[in-house]
mmCIF file with all atom_site columns, C-alpha atoms in Angstrom:
data_model
loop_
_atom_site.group_PDB
_atom_site.id
_atom_site.type_symbol
_atom_site.label_atom_id
_atom_site.label_alt_id
_atom_site.label_comp_id
_atom_site.label_asym_id
_atom_site.label_entity_id
_atom_site.label_seq_id
_atom_site.pdbx_PDB_ins_code
_atom_site.Cartn_x
_atom_site.Cartn_y
_atom_site.Cartn_z
_atom_site.occupancy
_atom_site.B_iso_or_equiv
_atom_site.pdbx_formal_charge
_atom_site.auth_seq_id
_atom_site.auth_comp_id
_atom_site.auth_asym_id
_atom_site.auth_atom_id
_atom_site.pdbx_PDB_model_num
ATOM 1   C CA . MET A 1 1   ? 0.000  0.000  0.000   1.00 49.00 ? 11  MET A CA 1
ATOM 2   C CA . LEU A 1 2   ? 2.759  2.406  0.943   1.00 47.00 ? 12  LEU A CA 1
ATOM 3   C CA . ARG A 1 3   ? 4.590  1.643  -2.306  1.00 53.00 ? 13  ARG A CA 1
ATOM 4   C CA . SER A 1 4   ? 1.536  2.350  -4.416  1.00 48.00 ? 14  SER A CA 1
ATOM 5   C CA . LEU A 1 5   ? 0.936  5.659  -2.611  1.00 41.00 ? 15  LEU A CA 1
ATOM 6   C CA . ALA A 1 6   ? 4.546  6.643  -3.232  1.00 44.00 ? 16  ALA A CA 1
ATOM 7   C CA . ALA A 1 7   ? 4.218  5.685  -6.902  1.00 44.00 ? 17  ALA A CA 1
ATOM 8   C CA . VAL A 1 8   ? 1.023  7.737  -7.285  1.00 39.00 ? 18  VAL A CA 1
ATOM 9   C CA . HIS A 1 9   ? 2.665  10.717 -5.577  1.00 41.00 ? 19  HIS A CA 1
ATOM 10  C CA . LEU A 1 10  ? 5.708  10.480 -7.854  1.00 40.00 ? 20  LEU A CA 1
ATOM 11  C CA . LEU A 1 11  ? 3.512  10.216 -10.937 1.00 39.00 ? 21  LEU A CA 1
ATOM 12  C CA . THR A 1 12  ? 1.571  13.291 -9.821  1.00 38.00 ? 22  THR A CA 1
ATOM 13  C CA . LEU A 1 13  ? 4.800  15.252 -9.472  1.00 42.00 ? 23  LEU A CA 1
ATOM 14  C CA . VAL A 1 14  ? 6.060  14.203 -12.886 1.00 43.00 ? 24  VAL A CA 1
ATOM 15  C CA . VAL A 1 15  ? 2.805  14.621 -14.823 1.00 42.00 ? 25  VAL A CA 1
ATOM 16  C CA . GLY A 1 16  ? 0.848  17.077 -12.696 1.00 44.00 ? 26  GLY A CA 1
ATOM 17  C CA . CYS A 1 17  ? 2.090  20.590 -12.330 1.00 56.00 ? 27  CYS A CA 1
ATOM 18  C CA . GLY A 1 18  ? 3.558  22.244 -15.369 1.00 72.00 ? 28  GLY A CA 1
ATOM 19  C CA . GLY A 1 19  ? 5.430  24.884 -13.434 1.00 92.00 ? 29  GLY A CA 1
ATOM 20  C CA . SER A 1 20  ? 6.945  28.018 -14.821 1.00 96.00 ? 30  SER A CA 1
ATOM 21  C CA . GLY A 1 21  ? 10.246 29.364 -15.983 1.00 98.00 ? 31  GLY A CA 1
ATOM 22  C CA . SER A 1 22  ? 11.995 32.586 -16.803 1.00 99.00 ? 32  SER A CA 1
ATOM 23  C CA . ILE A 1 23  ? 13.286 33.731 -20.178 1.00 99.00 ? 33  ILE A CA 1
ATOM 24  C CA . SER A 1 24  ? 16.281 36.010 -20.593 1.00 99.00 ? 34  SER A CA 1
ATOM 25  C CA . GLY A 1 25  ? 18.523 37.090 -23.416 1.00 99.00 ? 35  GLY A CA 1
ATOM 26  C CA . VAL A 1 26  ? 19.527 39.959 -25.671 1.00 99.00 ? 36  VAL A CA 1
ATOM 27  C CA . VAL A 1 27  ? 17.402 41.611 -28.363 1.00 99.00 ? 37  VAL A CA 1
ATOM 28  C CA . THR A 1 28  ? 19.216 42.951 -31.433 1.00 98.00 ? 38  THR A CA 1
ATOM 29  C CA . TYR A 1 29  ? 18.129 44.387 -34.767 1.00 98.00 ? 39  TYR A CA 1
ATOM 30  C CA . LYS A 1 30  ? 20.584 43.973 -37.637 1.00 97.00 ? 40  LYS A CA 1
ATOM 31  C CA . GLY A 1 31  ? 23.293 43.279 -35.065 1.00 97.00 ? 41  GLY A CA 1
ATOM 32  C CA . LYS A 1 32  ? 22.651 46.357 -32.902 1.00 97.00 ? 42  LYS A CA 1
ATOM 33  C CA . PRO A 1 33  ? 21.100 46.101 -29.430 1.00 98.00 ? 43  PRO A CA 1
ATOM 34  C CA . ILE A 1 34  ? 17.564 47.353 -28.905 1.00 98.00 ? 44  ILE A CA 1
ATOM 35  C CA . ILE A 1 35  ? 17.977 49.852 -26.069 1.00 96.00 ? 45  ILE A CA 1
ATOM 36  C CA . THR A 1 36  ? 14.400 50.299 -24.884 1.00 96.00 ? 46  THR A CA 1
ATOM 37  C CA . GLY A 1 37  ? 11.044 48.566 -25.100 1.00 97.00 ? 47  GLY A CA 1
ATOM 38  C CA . ARG A 1 38  ? 9.588  45.256 -24.021 1.00 98.00 ? 48  ARG A CA 1
ATOM 39  C CA . VAL A 1 39  ? 9.453  41.571 -24.882 1.00 99.00 ? 49  VAL A CA 1
ATOM 40  C CA . THR A 1 40  ? 6.070  39.887 -24.405 1.00 99.00 ? 50  THR A CA 1
ATOM 41  C CA . ALA A 1 41  ? 5.566  36.131 -24.029 1.00 98.00 ? 51  ALA A CA 1
ATOM 42  C CA . VAL A 1 42  ? 2.129  34.807 -25.017 1.00 97.00 ? 52  VAL A CA 1
ATOM 43  C CA . VAL A 1 43  ? 1.170  31.327 -23.834 1.00 91.00 ? 53  VAL A CA 1
ATOM 44  C CA . GLY A 1 44  ? -2.162 29.937 -25.034 1.00 85.00 ? 54  GLY A CA 1
ATOM 45  C CA . ASP A 1 45  ? -4.993 31.118 -22.782 1.00 85.00 ? 55  ASP A CA 1
ATOM 46  C CA . GLU A 1 46  ? -2.613 32.420 -20.112 1.00 86.00 ? 56  GLU A CA 1
ATOM 47  C CA . GLY A 1 47  ? -2.213 36.164 -19.780 1.00 90.00 ? 57  GLY A CA 1
ATOM 48  C CA . PRO A 1 48  ? 0.859  37.714 -21.398 1.00 96.00 ? 58  PRO A CA 1
ATOM 49  C CA . ARG A 1 49  ? 4.116  38.004 -19.465 1.00 98.00 ? 59  ARG A CA 1
ATOM 50  C CA . VAL A 1 50  ? 6.263  41.090 -20.106 1.00 98.00 ? 60  VAL A CA 1
ATOM 51  C CA . GLY A 1 51  ? 9.924  41.900 -19.603 1.00 99.00 ? 61  GLY A CA 1
ATOM 52  C CA . LEU A 1 52  ? 11.476 45.331 -20.141 1.00 98.00 ? 62  LEU A CA 1
ATOM 53  C CA . ILE A 1 53  ? 14.457 45.720 -22.450 1.00 98.00 ? 63  ILE A CA 1
ATOM 54  C CA . GLN A 1 54  ? 17.457 47.325 -20.742 1.00 98.00 ? 64  GLN A CA 1
ATOM 55  C CA . SER A 1 55  ? 19.841 49.825 -22.374 1.00 96.00 ? 65  SER A CA 1
ATOM 56  C CA . ASP A 1 56  ? 22.256 47.013 -23.335 1.00 97.00 ? 66  ASP A CA 1
ATOM 57  C CA . GLY A 1 57  ? 19.516 45.004 -25.084 1.00 98.00 ? 67  GLY A CA 1
ATOM 58  C CA . ARG A 1 58  ? 19.050 42.497 -22.262 1.00 99.00 ? 68  ARG A CA 1
ATOM 59  C CA . TYR A 1 59  ? 15.601 41.436 -21.108 1.00 99.00 ? 69  TYR A CA 1
ATOM 60  C CA . ARG A 1 60  ? 14.125 39.024 -18.569 1.00 99.00 ? 70  ARG A CA 1
ATOM 61  C CA . ILE A 1 61  ? 10.574 37.679 -18.279 1.00 99.00 ? 71  ILE A CA 1
ATOM 62  C CA . GLU A 1 62  ? 9.547  35.918 -15.053 1.00 98.00 ? 72  GLU A CA 1
ATOM 63  C CA . ASN A 1 63  ? 6.820  33.345 -14.309 1.00 97.00 ? 73  ASN A CA 1
ATOM 64  C CA . VAL A 1 64  ? 6.279  32.136 -17.867 1.00 98.00 ? 74  VAL A CA 1
ATOM 65  C CA . PRO A 1 65  ? 4.220  28.914 -17.972 1.00 96.00 ? 75  PRO A CA 1
ATOM 66  C CA . VAL A 1 66  ? 6.150  25.969 -19.409 1.00 96.00 ? 76  VAL A CA 1
ATOM 67  C CA . GLY A 1 67  ? 5.407  24.985 -22.986 1.00 96.00 ? 77  GLY A CA 1
ATOM 68  C CA . LEU A 1 68  ? 5.462  26.635 -26.376 1.00 96.00 ? 78  LEU A CA 1
ATOM 69  C CA . VAL A 1 69  ? 5.340  30.437 -26.216 1.00 98.00 ? 79  VAL A CA 1
ATOM 70  C CA . LYS A 1 70  ? 5.135  33.102 -28.893 1.00 98.00 ? 80  LYS A CA 1
ATOM 71  C CA . LEU A 1 71  ? 7.201  36.234 -28.395 1.00 99.00 ? 81  LEU A CA 1
ATOM 72  C CA . ALA A 1 72  ? 6.666  39.835 -29.465 1.00 99.00 ? 82  ALA A CA 1
ATOM 73  C CA . VAL A 1 73  ? 9.197  42.673 -29.337 1.00 99.00 ? 83  VAL A CA 1
ATOM 74  C CA . GLU A 1 74  ? 8.218  46.335 -29.147 1.00 98.00 ? 84  GLU A CA 1
ATOM 75  C CA . SER A 1 75  ? 10.360 49.448 -29.056 1.00 97.00 ? 85  SER A CA 1
ATOM 76  C CA . PRO A 1 76  ? 7.873  52.324 -29.275 1.00 95.00 ? 86  PRO A CA 1
ATOM 77  C CA . ASP A 1 77  ? 9.002  55.657 -30.674 1.00 91.00 ? 87  ASP A CA 1
ATOM 78  C CA . PRO A 1 78  ? 9.741  57.858 -27.632 1.00 85.00 ? 88  PRO A CA 1
ATOM 79  C CA . LEU A 1 79  ? 8.436  60.889 -29.561 1.00 86.00 ? 89  LEU A CA 1
ATOM 80  C CA . THR A 1 80  ? 4.934  59.396 -29.745 1.00 85.00 ? 90  THR A CA 1
ATOM 81  C CA . GLN A 1 81  ? 4.732  58.151 -26.152 1.00 76.00 ? 91  GLN A CA 1
ATOM 82  C CA . PRO A 1 82  ? 3.098  60.084 -23.302 1.00 72.00 ? 92  PRO A CA 1
ATOM 83  C CA . SER A 1 83  ? 5.653  61.637 -20.976 1.00 63.00 ? 93  SER A CA 1
ATOM 84  C CA . GLY A 1 84  ? 4.290  59.785 -17.939 1.00 57.00 ? 94  GLY A CA 1
ATOM 85  C CA . GLY A 1 85  ? 5.224  62.749 -15.769 1.00 55.00 ? 95  GLY A CA 1
ATOM 86  C CA . ASP A 1 86  ? 3.101  65.059 -13.689 1.00 55.00 ? 96  ASP A CA 1
ATOM 87  C CA . GLY A 1 87  ? 2.750  67.637 -16.461 1.00 54.00 ? 97  GLY A CA 1
ATOM 88  C CA . ASP A 1 88  ? 5.492  69.853 -15.064 1.00 54.00 ? 98  ASP A CA 1
ATOM 89  C CA . ASN A 1 89  ? 7.965  69.373 -17.896 1.00 55.00 ? 99  ASN A CA 1
ATOM 90  C CA . GLY A 1 90  ? 7.753  72.958 -19.120 1.00 58.00 ? 100 GLY A CA 1
ATOM 91  C CA . ASN A 1 91  ? 8.491  73.350 -22.798 1.00 66.00 ? 101 ASN A CA 1
ATOM 92  C CA . LYS A 1 92  ? 10.788 70.338 -23.046 1.00 74.00 ? 102 LYS A CA 1
ATOM 93  C CA . LYS A 1 93  ? 10.162 68.263 -26.126 1.00 77.00 ? 103 LYS A CA 1
ATOM 94  C CA . PRO A 1 94  ? 10.609 64.511 -25.950 1.00 80.00 ? 104 PRO A CA 1
ATOM 95  C CA . THR A 1 95  ? 13.746 63.208 -27.609 1.00 85.00 ? 105 THR A CA 1
ATOM 96  C CA . ARG A 1 96  ? 14.824 59.841 -28.912 1.00 88.00 ? 106 ARG A CA 1
ATOM 97  C CA . PRO A 1 97  ? 17.641 58.298 -26.923 1.00 88.00 ? 107 PRO A CA 1
ATOM 98  C CA . PRO A 1 98  ? 20.849 57.830 -28.914 1.00 91.00 ? 108 PRO A CA 1
ATOM 99  C CA . GLY A 1 99  ? 20.823 54.360 -30.419 1.00 92.00 ? 109 GLY A CA 1
ATOM 100 C CA . TRP A 1 100 ? 17.030 53.953 -30.528 1.00 96.00 ? 110 TRP A CA 1
ATOM 101 C CA . ILE A 1 101 ? 15.979 51.812 -33.499 1.00 95.00 ? 111 ILE A CA 1
ATOM 102 C CA . ALA A 1 102 ? 12.525 51.623 -35.091 1.00 95.00 ? 112 ALA A CA 1
ATOM 103 C CA . LEU A 1 103 ? 11.433 47.998 -35.497 1.00 98.00 ? 113 LEU A CA 1
ATOM 104 C CA . PRO A 1 104 ? 9.183  46.596 -38.230 1.00 98.00 ? 114 PRO A CA 1
ATOM 105 C CA . ALA A 1 105 ? 5.580  46.387 -36.977 1.00 97.00 ? 115 ALA A CA 1
ATOM 106 C CA . LYS A 1 106 ? 5.378  42.592 -37.426 1.00 98.00 ? 116 LYS A CA 1
ATOM 107 C CA . TYR A 1 107 ? 7.606  42.030 -34.377 1.00 99.00 ? 117 TYR A CA 1
ATOM 108 C CA . ALA A 1 108 ? 5.089  43.751 -32.070 1.00 98.00 ? 118 ALA A CA 1
ATOM 109 C CA . ASP A 1 109 ? 2.472  41.023 -32.712 1.00 98.00 ? 119 ASP A CA 1
ATOM 110 C CA . ALA A 1 110 ? 3.280  37.622 -31.193 1.00 97.00 ? 120 ALA A CA 1
ATOM 111 C CA . SER A 1 111 ? 1.057  35.873 -33.744 1.00 96.00 ? 121 SER A CA 1
ATOM 112 C CA . LYS A 1 112 ? 2.999  37.428 -36.656 1.00 97.00 ? 122 LYS A CA 1
ATOM 113 C CA . SER A 1 113 ? 6.544  37.800 -35.324 1.00 98.00 ? 123 SER A CA 1
ATOM 114 C CA . GLY A 1 114 ? 7.585  34.214 -36.027 1.00 98.00 ? 124 GLY A CA 1
ATOM 115 C CA . ILE A 1 115 ? 9.504  34.128 -32.730 1.00 98.00 ? 125 ILE A CA 1
ATOM 116 C CA . THR A 1 116 ? 8.733  31.087 -30.575 1.00 98.00 ? 126 THR A CA 1
ATOM 117 C CA . MET A 1 117 ? 10.414 28.962 -27.950 1.00 98.00 ? 127 MET A CA 1
ATOM 118 C CA . ASP A 1 118 ? 9.742  25.987 -25.725 1.00 98.00 ? 128 ASP A CA 1
ATOM 119 C CA . VAL A 1 119 ? 9.915  27.194 -22.121 1.00 98.00 ? 129 VAL A CA 1
ATOM 120 C CA . ARG A 1 120 ? 11.051 24.684 -19.519 1.00 98.00 ? 130 ARG A CA 1
ATOM 121 C CA . SER A 1 121 ? 10.926 24.963 -15.760 1.00 98.00 ? 131 SER A CA 1
ATOM 122 C CA . GLY A 1 122 ? 13.758 27.141 -14.433 1.00 98.00 ? 132 GLY A CA 1
ATOM 123 C CA . ASN A 1 123 ? 15.947 29.552 -16.375 1.00 98.00 ? 133 ASN A CA 1
ATOM 124 C CA . ASN A 1 124 ? 15.685 29.653 -20.177 1.00 99.00 ? 134 ASN A CA 1
ATOM 125 C CA . SER A 1 125 ? 17.970 31.587 -22.512 1.00 99.00 ? 135 SER A CA 1
ATOM 126 C CA . LYS A 1 126 ? 16.658 33.123 -25.750 1.00 99.00 ? 136 LYS A CA 1
ATOM 127 C CA . ASP A 1 127 ? 18.587 35.753 -27.664 1.00 99.00 ? 137 ASP A CA 1
ATOM 128 C CA . ILE A 1 128 ? 16.350 37.460 -30.214 1.00 99.00 ? 138 ILE A CA 1
ATOM 129 C CA . PRO A 1 129 ? 18.243 38.567 -33.336 1.00 98.00 ? 139 PRO A CA 1
ATOM 130 C CA . LEU A 1 130 ? 15.831 40.524 -35.549 1.00 98.00 ? 140 LEU A CA 1
ATOM 131 C CA . ASP A 1 131 ? 16.474 41.522 -39.153 1.00 93.00 ? 141 ASP A CA 1
#
């Protein structure tokens, strides 16, 4: 009896919970790092998971359900984004940071980007070279 309970418990651990993982890597466009924006992981019916792109092109997305995910990459034009401030920016006009790169629109849609990966439990590495 004890053996069969142990076997059932082990089977539940192996088959049961899918778990989650993290995805990290570097996003580049034509060999140059993307310096701002976000990478979004879309997993079936689960809500999207988002990681911000750092100034060196690195990103990290936490708590991504295991399995096949589709990825989207966005780097919105800073000139078209709301300032996010309290309105006390005087007459300052928004500027693009040096090195900002406009990406083709297809990469912003996970269903059209063509970027996928199989996420496993734990840490997953995925560099995203765009062209």
